[in-house]
PDB file of C-alpha atoms and ligand atoms in Angstrom:
ATOM      1  CA  MET B   1     149.762  69.449  35.019  1.00  0.00           C
ATOM      2  CA  SER B   2     147.266  66.959  33.716  1.00  0.00           C
ATOM      3  CA  ARG B   3     146.805  68.723  30.376  1.00  0.00           C
ATOM      4  CA  GLN B   4     150.488  68.261  29.706  1.00  0.00           C
ATOM      5  CA  HIS B   5     150.271  64.659  30.875  1.00  0.00           C
ATOM      6  CA  PHE B   6     147.405  64.049  28.441  1.00  0.00           C
ATOM      7  CA  ILE B   7     149.532  65.438  25.593  1.00  0.00           C
ATOM      8  CA  GLU B   8     152.437  63.202  26.585  1.00  0.00           C
ATOM      9  CA  MET B   9     150.153  60.180  26.587  1.00  0.00           C
ATOM     10  CA  LEU B  10     148.932  61.059  23.104  1.00  0.00           C
ATOM     11  CA  ASP B  11     152.536  61.388  21.950  1.00  0.00           C
ATOM     12  CA  ALA B  12     153.235  57.926  23.374  1.00  0.00           C
ATOM     13  CA  TYR B  13     150.171  56.516  21.611  1.00  0.00           C
ATOM     14  CA  ALA B  14     151.418  57.971  18.337  1.00  0.00           C
ATOM     15  CA  GLU B  15     154.898  56.528  18.798  1.00  0.00           C
ATOM     16  CA  GLU B  16     153.421  53.102  19.481  1.00  0.00           C
ATOM     17  CA  GLY B  17     151.161  53.338  16.431  1.00  0.00           C
ATOM     18  CA  ARG B  18     148.076  53.319  18.611  1.00  0.00           C
ATOM     19  CA  MET B  19     144.949  55.362  17.991  1.00  0.00           C
ATOM     20  CA  VAL B  20     142.464  57.265  20.112  1.00  0.00           C
ATOM     21  CA  GLN B  21     138.947  57.190  18.698  1.00  0.00           C
ATOM     22  CA  LEU B  22     137.356  60.391  19.942  1.00  0.00           C
ATOM     23  CA  TRP B  23     133.656  60.942  20.056  1.00  0.00           C
ATOM     24  CA  LEU B  24     131.320  63.405  21.730  1.00  0.00           C
ATOM     25  CA  ARG B  25     127.794  62.676  22.924  1.00  0.00           C
ATOM     26  CA  ASP B  26     125.570  65.633  23.720  1.00  0.00           C
ATOM     27  CA  ASP B  27     122.330  64.902  25.588  1.00  0.00           C
ATOM     28  CA  ASP B  28     118.809  66.331  25.858  1.00  0.00           C
ATOM     29  CA  ALA B  29     118.350  68.117  22.517  1.00  0.00           C
ATOM     30  CA  ILE B  30     114.745  68.754  21.529  1.00  0.00           C
ATOM     31  CA  GLU B  31     114.898  71.891  19.394  1.00  0.00           C
ATOM     32  CA  PRO B  32     117.330  74.355  17.820  1.00  0.00           C
ATOM     33  CA  THR B  33     118.797  76.808  20.349  1.00  0.00           C
ATOM     34  CA  PRO B  34     121.782  79.187  20.337  1.00  0.00           C
ATOM     35  CA  ALA B  35     123.676  76.747  22.598  1.00  0.00           C
ATOM     36  CA  LEU B  36     123.057  73.895  20.178  1.00  0.00           C
ATOM     37  CA  SER B  37     124.278  76.082  17.321  1.00  0.00           C
ATOM     38  CA  GLN B  38     127.445  76.797  19.278  1.00  0.00           C
ATOM     39  CA  LEU B  39     128.027  73.062  19.720  1.00  0.00           C
ATOM     40  CA  LEU B  40     127.320  72.307  16.074  1.00  0.00           C
ATOM     41  CA  GLY B  41     129.755  75.079  15.193  1.00  0.00           C
ATOM     42  CA  LEU B  42     132.542  73.078  16.830  1.00  0.00           C
ATOM     43  CA  SER B  43     131.716  70.125  14.600  1.00  0.00           C
ATOM     44  CA  LYS B  44     131.887  72.312  11.528  1.00  0.00           C
ATOM     45  CA  ARG B  45     135.041  74.160  12.553  1.00  0.00           C
ATOM     46  CA  TRP B  46     136.997  71.014  13.389  1.00  0.00           C
ATOM     47  CA  ASP B  47     135.347  68.713  10.859  1.00  0.00           C
ATOM     48  CA  ALA B  48     134.424  66.457  13.777  1.00  0.00           C
ATOM     49  CA  PRO B  49     131.456  64.073  13.912  1.00  0.00           C
ATOM     50  CA  LEU B  50     129.165  64.592  16.924  1.00  0.00           C
ATOM     51  CA  THR B  51     126.317  62.563  18.370  1.00  0.00           C
ATOM     52  CA  ILE B  52     123.166  64.303  19.548  1.00  0.00           C
ATOM     53  CA  ALA B  53     121.040  62.244  21.968  1.00  0.00           C
ATOM     54  CA  ALA B  54     117.551  63.635  21.329  1.00  0.00           C
ATOM     55  CA  ILE B  55     114.469  63.083  23.497  1.00  0.00           C
ATOM     56  CA  PRO B  56     112.086  61.320  21.085  1.00  0.00           C
ATOM     57  CA  VAL B  57     108.694  62.553  22.273  1.00  0.00           C
ATOM     58  CA  HIS B  58     109.785  66.202  22.421  1.00  0.00           C
ATOM     59  CA  ALA B  59     112.130  66.403  19.418  1.00  0.00           C
ATOM     60  CA  THR B  60     110.817  68.888  16.882  1.00  0.00           C
ATOM     61  CA  THR B  61     110.759  68.882  13.096  1.00  0.00           C
ATOM     62  CA  ALA B  62     112.775  72.108  13.286  1.00  0.00           C
ATOM     63  CA  LEU B  63     115.573  70.137  14.983  1.00  0.00           C
ATOM     64  CA  ALA B  64     115.306  67.448  12.324  1.00  0.00           C
ATOM     65  CA  GLU B  65     115.501  70.024   9.526  1.00  0.00           C
ATOM     66  CA  LEU B  66     118.576  71.585  11.109  1.00  0.00           C
ATOM     67  CA  LEU B  67     120.442  68.309  11.593  1.00  0.00           C
ATOM     68  CA  GLN B  68     119.471  66.759   8.269  1.00  0.00           C
ATOM     69  CA  GLU B  69     121.725  69.335   6.614  1.00  0.00           C
ATOM     70  CA  LEU B  70     124.730  68.203   8.673  1.00  0.00           C
ATOM     71  CA  PRO B  71     126.220  64.859   7.564  1.00  0.00           C
ATOM     72  CA  LEU B  72     128.736  64.823  10.440  1.00  0.00           C
ATOM     73  CA  ILE B  73     125.934  64.636  13.011  1.00  0.00           C
ATOM     74  CA  SER B  74     124.372  61.410  14.287  1.00  0.00           C
ATOM     75  CA  VAL B  75     121.184  61.343  16.348  1.00  0.00           C
ATOM     76  CA  ALA B  76     120.748  58.761  19.101  1.00  0.00           C
ATOM     77  CA  VAL B  77     117.637  57.810  21.099  1.00  0.00           C
ATOM     78  CA  HIS B  78     117.556  59.449  24.545  1.00  0.00           C
ATOM     79  CA  GLY B  79     114.909  57.295  26.249  1.00  0.00           C
ATOM     80  CA  TRP B  80     111.355  58.307  25.389  1.00  0.00           C
ATOM     81  CA  ASP B  81     110.292  61.360  27.425  1.00  0.00           C
ATOM     82  CA  HIS B  82     113.077  61.762  30.041  1.00  0.00           C
ATOM     83  CA  MET B  83     110.596  61.349  32.901  1.00  0.00           C
ATOM     84  CA  ASN B  84     111.724  59.914  36.199  1.00  0.00           C
ATOM     85  CA  HIS B  85     109.776  56.850  37.348  1.00  0.00           C
ATOM     86  CA  ALA B  86     111.888  55.984  40.383  1.00  0.00           C
ATOM     87  CA  PRO B  87     110.656  56.866  43.890  1.00  0.00           C
ATOM     88  CA  ALA B  88     112.326  59.760  45.679  1.00  0.00           C
ATOM     89  CA  SER B  89     114.451  57.323  47.673  1.00  0.00           C
ATOM     90  CA  GLU B  90     116.209  56.115  44.488  1.00  0.00           C
ATOM     91  CA  LYS B  91     118.360  57.768  41.862  1.00  0.00           C
ATOM     92  CA  LYS B  92     116.390  59.188  38.943  1.00  0.00           C
ATOM     93  CA  GLN B  93     115.602  56.649  36.255  1.00  0.00           C
ATOM     94  CA  GLU B  94     113.329  56.504  33.230  1.00  0.00           C
ATOM     95  CA  LEU B  95     114.415  53.049  32.141  1.00  0.00           C
ATOM     96  CA  GLY B  96     113.989  51.133  35.396  1.00  0.00           C
ATOM     97  CA  LEU B  97     111.474  48.395  36.085  1.00  0.00           C
ATOM     98  CA  HIS B  98     109.144  50.615  38.114  1.00  0.00           C
ATOM     99  CA  ARG B  99     106.435  50.436  35.431  1.00  0.00           C
ATOM    100  CA  GLY B 100     107.174  46.839  34.484  1.00  0.00           C
ATOM    101  CA  GLU B 101     109.380  45.592  31.689  1.00  0.00           C
ATOM    102  CA  ALA B 102     106.762  45.541  28.918  1.00  0.00           C
ATOM    103  CA  ALA B 103     105.814  49.198  29.369  1.00  0.00           C
ATOM    104  CA  VAL B 104     109.409  50.354  29.168  1.00  0.00           C
ATOM    105  CA  LEU B 105     110.245  48.180  26.162  1.00  0.00           C
ATOM    106  CA  ALA B 106     107.187  49.529  24.310  1.00  0.00           C
ATOM    107  CA  ARG B 107     108.434  53.077  24.856  1.00  0.00           C
ATOM    108  CA  LEU B 108     111.931  52.159  23.710  1.00  0.00           C
ATOM    109  CA  ALA B 109     110.556  50.659  20.497  1.00  0.00           C
ATOM    110  CA  GLU B 110     108.532  53.823  19.917  1.00  0.00           C
ATOM    111  CA  GLY B 111     111.546  55.995  20.674  1.00  0.00           C
ATOM    112  CA  LEU B 112     113.707  54.353  18.015  1.00  0.00           C
ATOM    113  CA  GLU B 113     110.887  54.519  15.499  1.00  0.00           C
ATOM    114  CA  ARG B 114     110.279  58.202  16.128  1.00  0.00           C
ATOM    115  CA  ILE B 115     113.954  59.170  15.933  1.00  0.00           C
ATOM    116  CA  THR B 116     114.376  57.169  12.721  1.00  0.00           C
ATOM    117  CA  THR B 117     111.265  58.709  11.156  1.00  0.00           C
ATOM    118  CA  LEU B 118     112.188  62.237  12.184  1.00  0.00           C
ATOM    119  CA  PHE B 119     115.923  62.245  11.489  1.00  0.00           C
ATOM    120  CA  GLY B 120     116.228  59.786   8.592  1.00  0.00           C
ATOM    121  CA  ASP B 121     119.870  59.228   7.611  1.00  0.00           C
ATOM    122  CA  ARG B 122     121.104  61.079  10.691  1.00  0.00           C
ATOM    123  CA  ALA B 123     119.481  58.552  13.073  1.00  0.00           C
ATOM    124  CA  VAL B 124     121.535  55.750  14.622  1.00  0.00           C
ATOM    125  CA  PRO B 125     120.108  52.732  16.534  1.00  0.00           C
ATOM    126  CA  LEU B 126     121.986  53.740  19.665  1.00  0.00           C
ATOM    127  CA  LEU B 127     120.160  53.941  22.989  1.00  0.00           C
ATOM    128  CA  VAL B 128     121.282  56.620  25.437  1.00  0.00           C
ATOM    129  CA  PRO B 129     119.390  56.064  28.712  1.00  0.00           C
ATOM    130  CA  PRO B 130     118.430  59.265  30.556  1.00  0.00           C
ATOM    131  CA  TRP B 131     120.680  59.725  33.596  1.00  0.00           C
ATOM    132  CA  ASN B 132     122.880  56.985  32.053  1.00  0.00           C
ATOM    133  CA  ARG B 133     120.850  54.309  33.834  1.00  0.00           C
ATOM    134  CA  ILE B 134     118.961  51.280  32.533  1.00  0.00           C
ATOM    135  CA  ALA B 135     117.774  48.182  34.383  1.00  0.00           C
ATOM    136  CA  GLN B 136     119.984  45.195  33.605  1.00  0.00           C
ATOM    137  CA  PRO B 137     117.082  42.830  32.644  1.00  0.00           C
ATOM    138  CA  LEU B 138     116.126  45.161  29.772  1.00  0.00           C
ATOM    139  CA  LEU B 139     119.508  44.900  28.031  1.00  0.00           C
ATOM    140  CA  GLY B 140     118.910  41.504  26.437  1.00  0.00           C
ATOM    141  CA  HIS B 141     115.737  42.812  24.748  1.00  0.00           C
ATOM    142  CA  LEU B 142     117.378  45.781  23.049  1.00  0.00           C
ATOM    143  CA  PRO B 143     118.636  43.955  19.916  1.00  0.00           C
ATOM    144  CA  SER B 144     115.145  42.613  19.160  1.00  0.00           C
ATOM    145  CA  LEU B 145     113.824  46.189  19.345  1.00  0.00           C
ATOM    146  CA  GLY B 146     116.346  47.216  16.707  1.00  0.00           C
ATOM    147  CA  TYR B 147     119.020  48.768  18.878  1.00  0.00           C
ATOM    148  CA  GLU B 148     122.592  47.939  17.922  1.00  0.00           C
ATOM    149  CA  ALA B 149     124.382  49.566  20.837  1.00  0.00           C
ATOM    150  CA  LEU B 150     123.953  51.228  24.216  1.00  0.00           C
ATOM    151  CA  SER B 151     125.761  54.295  25.517  1.00  0.00           C
ATOM    152  CA  VAL B 152     126.082  55.081  29.225  1.00  0.00           C
ATOM    153  CA  PHE B 153     128.837  56.672  31.299  1.00  0.00           C
ATOM    154  CA  GLY B 154     132.013  55.077  32.606  1.00  0.00           C
ATOM    155  CA  PRO B 155     134.272  52.193  31.617  1.00  0.00           C
ATOM    156  CA  GLU B 156     132.645  49.610  29.340  1.00  0.00           C
ATOM    157  CA  ARG B 157     131.679  46.530  31.333  1.00  0.00           C
ATOM    158  CA  VAL B 158     132.949  43.330  29.844  1.00  0.00           C
ATOM    159  CA  GLU B 159     129.776  41.285  29.733  1.00  0.00           C
ATOM    160  CA  THR B 160     126.680  42.870  28.241  1.00  0.00           C
ATOM    161  CA  PRO B 161     124.280  41.395  25.669  1.00  0.00           C
ATOM    162  CA  ILE B 162     124.626  44.526  23.532  1.00  0.00           C
ATOM    163  CA  ARG B 163     127.640  46.518  22.371  1.00  0.00           C
ATOM    164  CA  LEU B 164     128.605  49.389  24.661  1.00  0.00           C
ATOM    165  CA  VAL B 165     129.753  52.736  23.283  1.00  0.00           C
ATOM    166  CA  ASN B 166     130.305  54.718  26.450  1.00  0.00           C
ATOM    167  CA  THR B 167     131.285  58.221  27.383  1.00  0.00           C
ATOM    168  CA  HIS B 168     134.139  58.654  29.844  1.00  0.00           C
ATOM    169  CA  VAL B 169     134.549  62.339  30.666  1.00  0.00           C
ATOM    170  CA  ASP B 170     131.543  64.406  31.818  1.00  0.00           C
ATOM    171  CA  VAL B 171     132.156  68.144  31.510  1.00  0.00           C
ATOM    172  CA  ILE B 172     129.458  69.124  34.044  1.00  0.00           C
ATOM    173  CA  ASP B 173     129.814  69.132  37.837  1.00  0.00           C
ATOM    174  CA  TRP B 174     126.296  67.787  38.491  1.00  0.00           C
ATOM    175  CA  ARG B 175     126.675  67.264  42.223  1.00  0.00           C
ATOM    176  CA  GLY B 176     128.447  70.534  42.927  1.00  0.00           C
ATOM    177  CA  THR B 177     128.182  73.796  41.014  1.00  0.00           C
ATOM    178  CA  ARG B 178     126.200  72.295  38.086  1.00  0.00           C
ATOM    179  CA  GLY B 179     128.598  74.297  35.933  1.00  0.00           C
ATOM    180  CA  GLY B 180     131.669  73.235  34.032  1.00  0.00           C
ATOM    181  CA  ARG B 181     134.315  71.184  35.846  1.00  0.00           C
ATOM    182  CA  ALA B 182     137.915  72.384  35.995  1.00  0.00           C
ATOM    183  CA  MET B 183     139.915  71.825  32.831  1.00  0.00           C
ATOM    184  CA  GLU B 184     142.724  70.094  34.728  1.00  0.00           C
ATOM    185  CA  VAL B 185     140.264  67.591  36.214  1.00  0.00           C
ATOM    186  CA  LEU B 186     138.801  66.845  32.801  1.00  0.00           C
ATOM    187  CA  TYR B 187     142.240  66.293  31.275  1.00  0.00           C
ATOM    188  CA  ALA B 188     143.197  64.068  34.203  1.00  0.00           C
ATOM    189  CA  GLU B 189     140.170  61.865  33.508  1.00  0.00           C
ATOM    190  CA  ALA B 190     140.907  61.812  29.785  1.00  0.00           C
ATOM    191  CA  ALA B 191     144.488  60.756  30.540  1.00  0.00           C
ATOM    192  CA  ALA B 192     143.246  58.038  32.902  1.00  0.00           C
ATOM    193  CA  ARG B 193     141.067  56.641  30.120  1.00  0.00           C
ATOM    194  CA  LEU B 194     144.076  56.480  27.780  1.00  0.00           C
ATOM    195  CA  ASP B 195     146.127  54.922  30.538  1.00  0.00           C
ATOM    196  CA  ALA B 196     143.527  52.152  30.952  1.00  0.00           C
ATOM    197  CA  GLY B 197     143.519  51.386  27.214  1.00  0.00           C
ATOM    198  CA  THR B 198     145.357  48.228  26.241  1.00  0.00           C
ATOM    199  CA  GLY B 199     144.585  47.634  22.570  1.00  0.00           C
ATOM    200  CA  ARG B 200     145.608  49.280  19.325  1.00  0.00           C
ATOM    201  CA  LYS B 201     142.560  51.540  19.556  1.00  0.00           C
ATOM    202  CA  THR B 202     141.083  53.223  22.616  1.00  0.00           C
ATOM    203  CA  SER B 203     137.803  55.119  22.524  1.00  0.00           C
ATOM    204  CA  LEU B 204     137.443  58.315  24.517  1.00  0.00           C
ATOM    205  CA  GLY B 205     133.926  59.685  24.815  1.00  0.00           C
ATOM    206  CA  ILE B 206     133.181  63.225  25.973  1.00  0.00           C
ATOM    207  CA  LEU B 207     129.741  63.814  27.502  1.00  0.00           C
ATOM    208  CA  THR B 208     128.166  67.256  27.146  1.00  0.00           C
ATOM    209  CA  HIS B 209     124.772  68.883  27.789  1.00  0.00           C
ATOM    210  CA  HIS B 210     124.628  72.004  25.607  1.00  0.00           C
ATOM    211  CA  LEU B 211     121.602  73.449  27.438  1.00  0.00           C
ATOM    212  CA  VAL B 212     123.581  73.994  30.669  1.00  0.00           C
ATOM    213  CA  HIS B 213     127.049  74.867  29.355  1.00  0.00           C
ATOM    214  CA  ASP B 214     128.759  77.812  30.989  1.00  0.00           C
ATOM    215  CA  ASP B 215     131.883  79.631  29.791  1.00  0.00           C
ATOM    216  CA  ALA B 216     134.137  77.046  31.448  1.00  0.00           C
ATOM    217  CA  VAL B 217     132.617  74.214  29.404  1.00  0.00           C
ATOM    218  CA  TRP B 218     132.915  76.090  26.126  1.00  0.00           C
ATOM    219  CA  ALA B 219     136.510  77.007  26.973  1.00  0.00           C
ATOM    220  CA  PHE B 220     137.346  73.358  27.642  1.00  0.00           C
ATOM    221  CA  LEU B 221     135.711  72.203  24.408  1.00  0.00           C
ATOM    222  CA  ASP B 222     137.538  74.844  22.368  1.00  0.00           C
ATOM    223  CA  ASP B 223     140.810  73.772  23.956  1.00  0.00           C
ATOM    224  CA  PHE B 224     140.118  70.046  23.591  1.00  0.00           C
ATOM    225  CA  PHE B 225     139.227  70.236  19.899  1.00  0.00           C
ATOM    226  CA  GLU B 226     142.236  72.421  19.154  1.00  0.00           C
ATOM    227  CA  LEU B 227     144.592  70.156  21.105  1.00  0.00           C
ATOM    228  CA  THR B 228     143.331  66.896  19.609  1.00  0.00           C
ATOM    229  CA  ALA B 229     143.303  68.291  16.063  1.00  0.00           C
ATOM    230  CA  ARG B 230     147.101  68.613  16.279  1.00  0.00           C
ATOM    231  CA  GLN B 231     147.695  65.111  17.668  1.00  0.00           C
ATOM    232  CA  PRO B 232     148.419  62.371  15.110  1.00  0.00           C
ATOM    233  CA  ALA B 233     147.112  59.634  17.460  1.00  0.00           C
ATOM    234  CA  CYS B 234     143.686  61.278  17.630  1.00  0.00           C
ATOM    235  CA  ARG B 235     140.837  60.745  15.252  1.00  0.00           C
ATOM    236  CA  TRP B 236     137.298  62.069  15.671  1.00  0.00           C
ATOM    237  CA  VAL B 237     135.155  59.168  14.522  1.00  0.00           C
ATOM    238  CA  PRO B 238     131.476  58.830  13.647  1.00  0.00           C
ATOM    239  CA  VAL B 239     129.668  56.895  16.344  1.00  0.00           C
ATOM    240  CA  ARG B 240     128.682  54.255  13.773  1.00  0.00           C
ATOM    241  CA  GLU B 241     132.350  53.271  13.623  1.00  0.00           C
ATOM    242  CA  LEU B 242     132.334  52.560  17.364  1.00  0.00           C
ATOM    243  CA  MET B 243     128.947  50.839  17.167  1.00  0.00           C
ATOM    244  CA  SER B 244     130.289  48.424  14.572  1.00  0.00           C
ATOM    245  CA  GLY B 245     133.410  47.787  16.626  1.00  0.00           C
ATOM    246  CA  ALA B 246     135.641  48.874  13.725  1.00  0.00           C
TER     247      ALA B 246
HETATM  248 ZN1   ZN G   1     119.349  63.490  29.569  1.00  0.00          ZN
END
């Protein structure tokens, strides 16, 4: 039972004085919806910071007004318009080199500016590439555009010119049902992340997409927040803490 295994790993972390820095990144927000309210309700109920990756060109002032009232919420930059520029033979990508480097960098600068203008104090200079993909040659330019960190999916690679704040467990079965993945599978992946941690602190990022959540996803999130709230090794941290490497 991987859920039980995850709990045992958290107990071991606590005994060793180690900490799990939990964070949740939710992608594709553009406007207030009932599903977004349900997600934000989890933040409120469990006093947990959440990060909303909003699509700059489509994000509405109504979304900004909603999130400006919520100090636990951070808003990251989800590309510019979430359009695919890769040919059909490649995986979908907005931030590839298909349009040339300069065109993409101009959009990324605009994206950060728009999110900062719209969301004010809630905005964080964190780039979340659509489909979790960005061309390697662009990475070195991100700091000069004002970005302090990048968030994709999977283990953090050792050598990047910008700090990585990744997510590690994706609740959606994109290649199969496009619904929520089984709870036991999600806990197995969470446990594997803890198992791979070597330092005093290990980050564990949950990736969600509120617009496509089914009952299975909400059930997992309810369970995960309740479980981690009781675990002394767990702390839900604001993404700024991970971005600064604290
Ligand atoms: Zn997206």
